[in-house]
Each structure stands twice: as C-alpha cells, then as structure tokens.
Amino acid sequence: MTAPSQRRAFLIVMDSVGIGGAPDANQFFNDTLPDTGANTLAHIAQARPLHMPHLDALGLGAAIGLASGDDAPGLGAEPRGLWGGATEASRGKDTPSGHWEIAGVAVPWEWHYFPDTHPSFPAELSQRIAEAAGTAGILGDEHASGTEIIARLGEDHLKTGWPICYTSADSVLQIAAHEESFGLERLYGLCRDVAKMVHPMRVGRVIARPFVGEPGSFARTPNRRDYAIAPPGRTILDAAQEEGRVTHAIGKIGDIFSHRGITHLHKGKSDADLAEHLLRLADEAEPGSLTFANFVEFDSLYGHRRDIGGYADALEWFDEVAGKMIGRLGNGDLAIFTADHGNDPSWPGTDHTRERVPVLGWGLGARAVGQVGFVDIAASVAAHLGLPAVGPGRSFL
C-alpha cells in the first residue's frame, strides 16, 4: 500500500457543470426567475443525449439522479468509481465561493453586487477608477455581456482611451481595454489598483478583459487575468504547501486563490491547452503532490451564452480527456472530478444557476458516498494525502 506522503491527488473542477437539486435554489435568481428546477447536465442531455462513457462509468448519471431525481439520457452506467453529489453552503453561485468551499473554506460573508442600473457603480468609485487609469472618465458603467459591450464601446475606447468598465449578476467588476492602444500591462496595473478599492466592499473579483482588433472586428484575447479576494481561511493548497508538498495549479486556480499555496502555475489560451497540462502532470506530478485544475470554457463559452449544443460538445470532448488522464494514473493516485456551481444553458437569463454538483472519483474502486458538502471534498483530499484536517469538512473516503 502506498504511504499517504507518497500518494498523489488530482482535483479537477468542471466549471459550471451542475446537476440540479440545490435545496435553496428558490433563493437565487436569473433576472426575476428563481433557479428552482435548473439542472445543467440533465437539461443538456434531454436536449441531446450525451456520450460520456468515462465519467459516466465513475457514476455521473447516478450522481444526477441522486442530486435531483432528473433523467439524463445517455448517462446511465452502473457506477464503477466513487460517486455522489455535493451541496454548497456559501451564499453564492459564483467562482470564488464554489472553489474556496471545495478547498475547505466556506465564505463567511455576503458578497456585494452592483445594481442593474445605469450607472451601476457609485460615482465616487467611477471617479477613482478614472483617476487610477489616468483618464477623464470611464465607459460602460453597467451590467453587460463582455463581447457585446466591447463591440458597442470599443470604438469609443480607442478614441478616448477610457477603460470600459462593466459588471454582471456576479460579484465582479470587469475592465476591458485594447491590448495595443491601452496596453496590457497598464490594464493589469489598473485592475490591481481597482481590486484594492473594491475588495473591502466584498466585491469578489476584478477581471482584466483585454481585446484586440478594429471597429467591427474586435475580439477578446486569452490574456484575461482575475484579481480575487484572498480566501478567508486555510485551504487544501495551504495545507499541502505547509507540509512541504508540491502543488500544481492549472488554469485560473492561481487567480482564484490569490496565488496562495501554489508551487507551480500552468496556464493556457484554451481548455485544450489546459488538458495538455493535466495529461502531462498525470505522468509527471511528484509523489505526494496536489494538482488542482479548472476547466472554464463550459461556463464562459457555452453556459453564459446559453449554447446547449456547444456545451454538449465540450462535455463529450472533456470526457475523452478524462479517460486519457485516468489511463495514466497509478497506484496511490486519486482523481476527483467536480464543479463549482451550475450554468444551465437551457435556463432564462445569462447568469449561473444554483445547483448541486457531481463528485466523481477514480482510484478507490466503486464507492457511493451519497450527499456530501463542498467542504467534504477538501477533507477527503487531505485524508488521502495524509495532510492535517482542513476546514469543517468530513472525509468521505
């Protein structure tokens, strides 16, 4: 048997891949419609049966049934892995809340959300952002889709040099600027300054949204950067690093955790790039290490844009990645696949949806863990690695 100090763990977040059934979904909304009944995976499968043999073999279809009782055509295998559903305690359906709680820290506060008005930001904050940018004002100042507002205000941005500032139903302030005319490093510096302004307000993230091109053909670049509030407690990443373990962060994990507890950062321009990192680390990650990955395009490209077909294609592509990754693991390895919230592409609106999430594990044989909490995932990873307990969770291993 492999000693805990030599075991490896891979914690993989499929961003927004919810499975419905959240008991408090009626308290969360898209516009004025409560999230009651939202179910990202089931509704995609009902629109087009899904072929995901690798994750379904672990128990994906069974997890959907456990969480919500909904049918998911194409997903009905007898589970051969660890499987269950997880319920979030934090009062949010956003990226930081979900990831922090998966890592062992439930969010102890209510996030601040900017109102869906025009202007959306307090006048004093807008003035401070303009001063930090060295401009006479800002553009936008509203709830908006990132691609839409860049198409609409990009030309004005090029003429005035003013940053495009916008928000959404999330606790977030996003700043878009042209990489060449405004400057990428200047945008990053501005976002760092604005983060210091809004984090005390409990705004979760400031996001740099660089773009390129000319009027009529603007396009966002892969150089997004998130400036998130630091987690309010000790996470599984902190615990691993405190014990001298190597930690690998794939995708936006570094940004979400303010780069705390991370040894190596692995970024990419797409989920396909991130998949290459995951497969490589399945071969190369050190004994005793923790690899924590986020695959964001389910959410950013398909969930918010309510693209059911695109989401389905992405899920089936990722299942192939998961199969390849599992095939490279060995004795003493544990892989857990989960999600941070839902984003049902069949749902009205454009916001995340409050849902339970799957918990699927490879490395421990067939094991039904039932309904667990997000924090129990961190406790279980800590137990597998032989780390001190993290947060209030209880291991389901």
PDB file of N, CA and C in Angstrom, residues 22-60:
ATOM      1  N   ALA A  22     -30.368  21.720  -5.935  1.00  0.00           N
ATOM      2  CA  ALA A  22     -29.970  22.526  -4.775  1.00  0.00           C
ATOM      3  C   ALA A  22     -31.199  22.833  -3.924  1.00  0.00           C
ATOM      4  N   PRO A  23     -31.152  22.548  -2.623  1.00  0.00           N
ATOM      5  CA  PRO A  23     -32.340  22.741  -1.791  1.00  0.00           C
ATOM      6  C   PRO A  23     -32.739  24.196  -1.608  1.00  0.00           C
ATOM      7  N   ASP A  24     -31.823  25.116  -1.858  1.00  0.00           N
ATOM      8  CA  ASP A  24     -32.123  26.548  -1.695  1.00  0.00           C
ATOM      9  C   ASP A  24     -32.155  27.271  -3.037  1.00  0.00           C
ATOM     10  N   ALA A  25     -32.359  26.556  -4.135  1.00  0.00           N
ATOM     11  CA  ALA A  25     -32.348  27.174  -5.463  1.00  0.00           C
ATOM     12  C   ALA A  25     -33.393  28.269  -5.592  1.00  0.00           C
ATOM     13  N   ASN A  26     -34.474  28.182  -4.821  1.00  0.00           N
ATOM     14  CA  ASN A  26     -35.527  29.206  -4.901  1.00  0.00           C
ATOM     15  C   ASN A  26     -35.081  30.553  -4.366  1.00  0.00           C
ATOM     16  N   GLN A  27     -33.925  30.606  -3.714  1.00  0.00           N
ATOM     17  CA  GLN A  27     -33.420  31.859  -3.166  1.00  0.00           C
ATOM     18  C   GLN A  27     -32.422  32.554  -4.105  1.00  0.00           C
ATOM     19  N   PHE A  28     -32.181  31.967  -5.261  1.00  0.00           N
ATOM     20  CA  PHE A  28     -31.240  32.511  -6.231  1.00  0.00           C
ATOM     21  C   PHE A  28     -31.976  32.711  -7.552  1.00  0.00           C
ATOM     22  N   PHE A  29     -31.573  33.753  -8.301  1.00  0.00           N
ATOM     23  CA  PHE A  29     -32.395  34.190  -9.423  1.00  0.00           C
ATOM     24  C   PHE A  29     -31.582  34.443 -10.691  1.00  0.00           C
ATOM     25  N   ASN A  30     -32.229  34.248 -11.832  1.00  0.00           N
ATOM     26  CA  ASN A  30     -31.817  34.794 -13.115  1.00  0.00           C
ATOM     27  C   ASN A  30     -32.879  35.814 -13.489  1.00  0.00           C
ATOM     28  N   ASP A  31     -32.490  37.072 -13.506  1.00  0.00           N
ATOM     29  CA  ASP A  31     -33.469  38.153 -13.601  1.00  0.00           C
ATOM     30  C   ASP A  31     -34.453  37.983 -12.440  1.00  0.00           C
ATOM     31  N   THR A  32     -35.722  37.793 -12.699  1.00  0.00           N
ATOM     32  CA  THR A  32     -36.699  37.625 -11.619  1.00  0.00           C
ATOM     33  C   THR A  32     -37.129  36.172 -11.442  1.00  0.00           C
ATOM     34  N   LEU A  33     -36.544  35.248 -12.229  1.00  0.00           N
ATOM     35  CA  LEU A  33     -36.930  33.849 -12.164  1.00  0.00           C
ATOM     36  C   LEU A  33     -36.027  33.089 -11.205  1.00  0.00           C
ATOM     37  N   PRO A  34     -36.598  32.412 -10.203  1.00  0.00           N
ATOM     38  CA  PRO A  34     -35.755  31.620  -9.307  1.00  0.00           C
ATOM     39  C   PRO A  34     -35.126  30.443 -10.038  1.00  0.00           C
ATOM     40  N   ASP A  35     -34.015  29.958  -9.489  1.00  0.00           N
ATOM     41  CA  ASP A  35     -33.285  28.860 -10.108  1.00  0.00           C
ATOM     42  C   ASP A  35     -33.904  27.497  -9.816  1.00  0.00           C
ATOM     43  N   THR A  36     -35.042  27.463  -9.206  1.00  0.00           N
ATOM     44  CA  THR A  36     -35.713  26.204  -8.893  1.00  0.00           C
ATOM     45  C   THR A  36     -35.910  25.372 -10.165  1.00  0.00           C
ATOM     46  N   GLY A  37     -35.385  24.164 -10.167  1.00  0.00           N
ATOM     47  CA  GLY A  37     -35.522  23.286 -11.324  1.00  0.00           C
ATOM     48  C   GLY A  37     -34.379  23.350 -12.308  1.00  0.00           C
ATOM     49  N   ALA A  38     -33.456  24.293 -12.160  1.00  0.00           N
ATOM     50  CA  ALA A  38     -32.302  24.349 -13.061  1.00  0.00           C
ATOM     51  C   ALA A  38     -31.468  23.078 -12.907  1.00  0.00           C
ATOM     52  N   ASN A  39     -30.967  22.551 -14.014  1.00  0.00           N
ATOM     53  CA  ASN A  39     -30.145  21.351 -13.981  1.00  0.00           C
ATOM     54  C   ASN A  39     -29.294  21.318 -15.250  1.00  0.00           C
ATOM     55  N   THR A  40     -28.084  21.792 -15.136  1.00  0.00           N
ATOM     56  CA  THR A  40     -27.220  21.964 -16.299  1.00  0.00           C
ATOM     57  C   THR A  40     -27.066  20.664 -17.092  1.00  0.00           C
ATOM     58  N   LEU A  41     -26.587  19.614 -16.442  1.00  0.00           N
ATOM     59  CA  LEU A  41     -26.304  18.378 -17.178  1.00  0.00           C
ATOM     60  C   LEU A  41     -27.567  17.681 -17.660  1.00  0.00           C
ATOM     61  N   ALA A  42     -28.576  17.591 -16.811  1.00  0.00           N
ATOM     62  CA  ALA A  42     -29.790  16.876 -17.218  1.00  0.00           C
ATOM     63  C   ALA A  42     -30.470  17.565 -18.385  1.00  0.00           C
ATOM     64  N   HIS A  43     -30.550  18.885 -18.357  1.00  0.00           N
ATOM     65  CA  HIS A  43     -31.250  19.588 -19.432  1.00  0.00           C
ATOM     66  C   HIS A  43     -30.474  19.533 -20.752  1.00  0.00           C
ATOM     67  N   ILE A  44     -29.143  19.526 -20.674  1.00  0.00           N
ATOM     68  CA  ILE A  44     -28.363  19.336 -21.900  1.00  0.00           C
ATOM     69  C   ILE A  44     -28.627  17.944 -22.462  1.00  0.00           C
ATOM     70  N   ALA A  45     -28.592  16.938 -21.588  1.00  0.00           N
ATOM     71  CA  ALA A  45     -28.799  15.566 -22.039  1.00  0.00           C
ATOM     72  C   ALA A  45     -30.212  15.353 -22.579  1.00  0.00           C
ATOM     73  N   GLN A  46     -31.183  16.043 -21.999  1.00  0.00           N
ATOM     74  CA  GLN A  46     -32.553  15.922 -22.502  1.00  0.00           C
ATOM     75  C   GLN A  46     -32.718  16.582 -23.867  1.00  0.00           C
ATOM     76  N   ALA A  47     -31.886  17.594 -24.139  1.00  0.00           N
ATOM     77  CA  ALA A  47     -31.914  18.220 -25.460  1.00  0.00           C
ATOM     78  C   ALA A  47     -31.157  17.393 -26.485  1.00  0.00           C
ATOM     79  N   ARG A  48     -30.085  16.721 -26.032  1.00  0.00           N
ATOM     80  CA  ARG A  48     -29.274  15.870 -26.907  1.00  0.00           C
ATOM     81  C   ARG A  48     -28.566  14.841 -26.061  1.00  0.00           C
ATOM     82  N   PRO A  49     -28.951  13.568 -26.137  1.00  0.00           N
ATOM     83  CA  PRO A  49     -28.319  12.554 -25.288  1.00  0.00           C
ATOM     84  C   PRO A  49     -26.797  12.648 -25.341  1.00  0.00           C
ATOM     85  N   LEU A  50     -26.182  12.558 -24.168  1.00  0.00           N
ATOM     86  CA  LEU A  50     -24.746  12.744 -24.043  1.00  0.00           C
ATOM     87  C   LEU A  50     -23.998  11.411 -24.082  1.00  0.00           C
ATOM     88  N   HIS A  51     -22.852  11.427 -24.741  1.00  0.00           N
ATOM     89  CA  HIS A  51     -21.970  10.262 -24.774  1.00  0.00           C
ATOM     90  C   HIS A  51     -20.724  10.610 -23.969  1.00  0.00           C
ATOM     91  N   MET A  52     -20.716  10.183 -22.700  1.00  0.00           N
ATOM     92  CA  MET A  52     -19.603  10.480 -21.800  1.00  0.00           C
ATOM     93  C   MET A  52     -19.240   9.200 -21.044  1.00  0.00           C
ATOM     94  N   PRO A  53     -18.721   8.199 -21.749  1.00  0.00           N
ATOM     95  CA  PRO A  53     -18.550   6.873 -21.138  1.00  0.00           C
ATOM     96  C   PRO A  53     -17.598   6.834 -19.955  1.00  0.00           C
ATOM     97  N   HIS A  54     -16.575   7.668 -19.940  1.00  0.00           N
ATOM     98  CA  HIS A  54     -15.568   7.591 -18.879  1.00  0.00           C
ATOM     99  C   HIS A  54     -16.098   8.164 -17.565  1.00  0.00           C
ATOM    100  N   LEU A  55     -16.665   9.366 -17.600  1.00  0.00           N
ATOM    101  CA  LEU A  55     -17.205   9.950 -16.383  1.00  0.00           C
ATOM    102  C   LEU A  55     -18.489   9.256 -15.965  1.00  0.00           C
ATOM    103  N   ASP A  56     -19.265   8.775 -16.927  1.00  0.00           N
ATOM    104  CA  ASP A  56     -20.471   8.040 -16.572  1.00  0.00           C
ATOM    105  C   ASP A  56     -20.114   6.733 -15.874  1.00  0.00           C
ATOM    106  N   ALA A  57     -19.018   6.108 -16.294  1.00  0.00           N
ATOM    107  CA  ALA A  57     -18.588   4.873 -15.630  1.00  0.00           C
ATOM    108  C   ALA A  57     -18.213   5.128 -14.174  1.00  0.00           C
ATOM    109  N   LEU A  58     -17.718   6.310 -13.880  1.00  0.00           N
ATOM    110  CA  LEU A  58     -17.425   6.644 -12.485  1.00  0.00           C
ATOM    111  C   LEU A  58     -18.703   6.845 -11.685  1.00  0.00           C
ATOM    112  N   GLY A  59     -19.791   7.302 -12.364  1.00  0.00           N
ATOM    113  CA  GLY A  59     -21.053   7.491 -11.664  1.00  0.00           C
ATOM    114  C   GLY A  59     -21.762   8.783 -11.973  1.00  0.00           C
ATOM    115  N   LEU A  60     -21.475   9.400 -13.117  1.00  0.00           N
ATOM    116  CA  LEU A  60     -22.054  10.705 -13.426  1.00  0.00           C
ATOM    117  C   LEU A  60     -23.576  10.637 -13.515  1.00  0.00           C
TER     118      LEU A  60
END
